[in-house]
Coordinates of C-alpha atoms in Angstrom, one line a residue:
X1 CA 11.0 31.9 48.1
X2 CA 10.7 31.6 51.9
X3 CA 9.6 28.7 54.0
X4 CA 6.0 29.9 54.2
X5 CA 5.6 30.3 50.5
X6 CA 7.1 26.8 49.9
X7 CA 4.8 25.2 52.4
X8 CA 1.9 26.9 51.0
X9 CA 2.6 25.7 47.5
X10 CA 3.2 22.2 48.7
X11 CA -0.2 22.3 50.4
X12 CA -1.9 23.6 47.2
X13 CA -0.2 20.7 45.4
X14 CA -1.6 18.2 47.9
X15 CA -5.1 19.6 47.7
X16 CA -5.2 18.9 43.9
X17 CA -3.7 15.6 44.4
X18 CA -6.3 14.8 47.1
X19 CA -9.0 15.7 44.6
X20 CA -7.6 13.3 42.2
X21 CA -7.5 10.7 44.9
X22 CA -11.2 11.1 45.5
X23 CA -11.9 10.5 41.8
X24 CA -9.8 7.3 42.1
X25 CA -11.7 6.1 45.0
X26 CA -15.0 6.5 43.0
X27 CA -13.5 4.7 40.0
X28 CA -12.4 1.8 42.3
X29 CA -15.9 1.6 43.8
X30 CA -17.3 1.5 40.3
X31 CA -14.9 -1.3 39.6
X32 CA -16.0 -3.3 42.5
X33 CA -19.7 -2.8 41.4
X34 CA -18.6 -4.3 37.9
X35 CA -16.9 -7.2 39.6
X36 CA -19.8 -7.9 41.9
X37 CA -22.3 -7.6 39.0
X38 CA -20.3 -10.1 36.9
X39 CA -19.8 -12.5 39.9
X40 CA -23.5 -12.5 40.7
X41 CA -24.6 -13.1 37.1
X42 CA -22.6 -16.2 36.9
X43 CA -22.8 -16.4 33.1
X44 CA -21.5 -13.0 32.1
X45 CA -20.1 -12.8 28.5
X46 CA -16.4 -13.0 28.1
X47 CA -16.3 -9.5 26.5
X48 CA -17.8 -8.0 29.7
X49 CA -15.0 -9.7 31.8
X50 CA -12.2 -8.6 29.4
X51 CA -13.4 -5.0 29.3
X52 CA -13.9 -4.8 33.1
X53 CA -10.4 -6.2 33.5
X54 CA -9.0 -3.4 31.3
X55 CA -10.9 -0.9 33.3
X56 CA -9.5 -2.3 36.5
X57 CA -5.9 -2.1 35.0
X58 CA -6.5 1.5 33.9
X59 CA -7.8 2.6 37.3
X60 CA -4.9 0.8 39.1
X61 CA -2.5 2.6 36.9
X62 CA -4.0 5.9 37.6
X63 CA -4.1 5.2 41.3
X64 CA -0.5 4.2 41.3
X65 CA 0.5 7.3 39.4
X66 CA -1.5 9.5 41.9
X67 CA 0.5 8.0 44.7
X68 CA 3.8 8.6 42.8
X69 CA 2.8 12.2 42.3
X70 CA 2.1 12.7 46.0
X71 CA 5.5 11.1 46.8
X72 CA 7.1 13.4 44.2
X73 CA 5.5 16.5 45.8
X74 CA 6.7 15.5 49.2
X75 CA 10.3 14.8 47.9
X76 CA 10.5 18.0 45.9
X77 CA 9.3 20.5 48.6
X78 CA 11.3 18.8 51.3
X79 CA 14.5 19.2 49.2
X80 CA 13.6 22.9 48.4
X81 CA 13.0 23.5 52.1
X82 CA 16.4 21.9 53.0
X83 CA 18.1 24.1 50.3
X84 CA 16.8 27.3 52.0
X85 CA 17.9 26.1 55.4
X86 CA 14.4 25.5 56.8
X87 CA 14.1 23.1 59.8
X88 CA 10.8 21.8 58.4
X89 CA 12.6 20.4 55.5
X90 CA 14.5 17.8 57.4
X91 CA 11.3 16.8 59.1
X92 CA 9.5 16.4 55.7
X93 CA 12.4 14.5 54.3
X94 CA 12.1 11.9 57.2
X95 CA 8.4 11.4 56.1
X96 CA 9.5 11.3 52.4
X97 CA 11.9 8.5 53.2
X98 CA 9.5 6.4 55.3
X99 CA 8.3 3.2 53.5
X100 CA 4.8 4.0 54.6
X101 CA 4.8 7.4 52.8
X102 CA 2.9 8.3 49.7
X103 CA 4.2 6.4 46.6
X104 CA 6.2 4.0 48.6
X105 CA 6.0 0.2 49.1
X106 CA 2.8 0.0 51.2
X107 CA 0.9 2.2 48.6
X108 CA 2.0 0.0 45.7
X109 CA 1.0 -3.1 47.6
X110 CA -2.4 -1.6 48.2
X111 CA -3.0 -0.8 44.7
X112 CA -2.0 -4.4 43.7
X113 CA -4.3 -5.8 46.3
X114 CA -7.3 -3.8 45.1
X115 CA -6.5 -4.9 41.6
X116 CA -6.2 -8.5 42.6
X117 CA -9.6 -8.4 44.5
X118 CA -11.3 -7.0 41.6
X119 CA -9.9 -9.5 39.1
X120 CA -10.6 -12.5 41.4
X121 CA -14.2 -11.4 41.9
X122 CA -14.5 -11.0 38.1
X123 CA -12.8 -14.2 37.0
X124 CA -13.6 -16.7 39.8
X125 CA -16.8 -18.5 39.2
X126 CA -19.6 -18.4 41.7
X127 CA -19.8 -21.8 43.5

């Protein structure tokens, strides 16, 4: 494959990953709706809190996995581009190694932060 074909396949992979990301954003929004409803109720049943917490954990896991897939796409295609001698491969590899890149430390922190915010809103009682 040449450079153009590899870059095209990488972009196609990122498009499907982005569509999955949009779904995750909707699921996170729904989780915040759950958390807010439980918080505003004040006397929500324990089963509601437990099931909502399980939902938050599942969505956080899916969101984390989506970031890892995006990081994997970038890593794989940058390595393939380097193998064929394309200059764009080394530039993409620099993005891939950045801690702010997809699937790296900041992305993981963001997932944990969202999860903590949802769990706190669910389990901390309204004053």
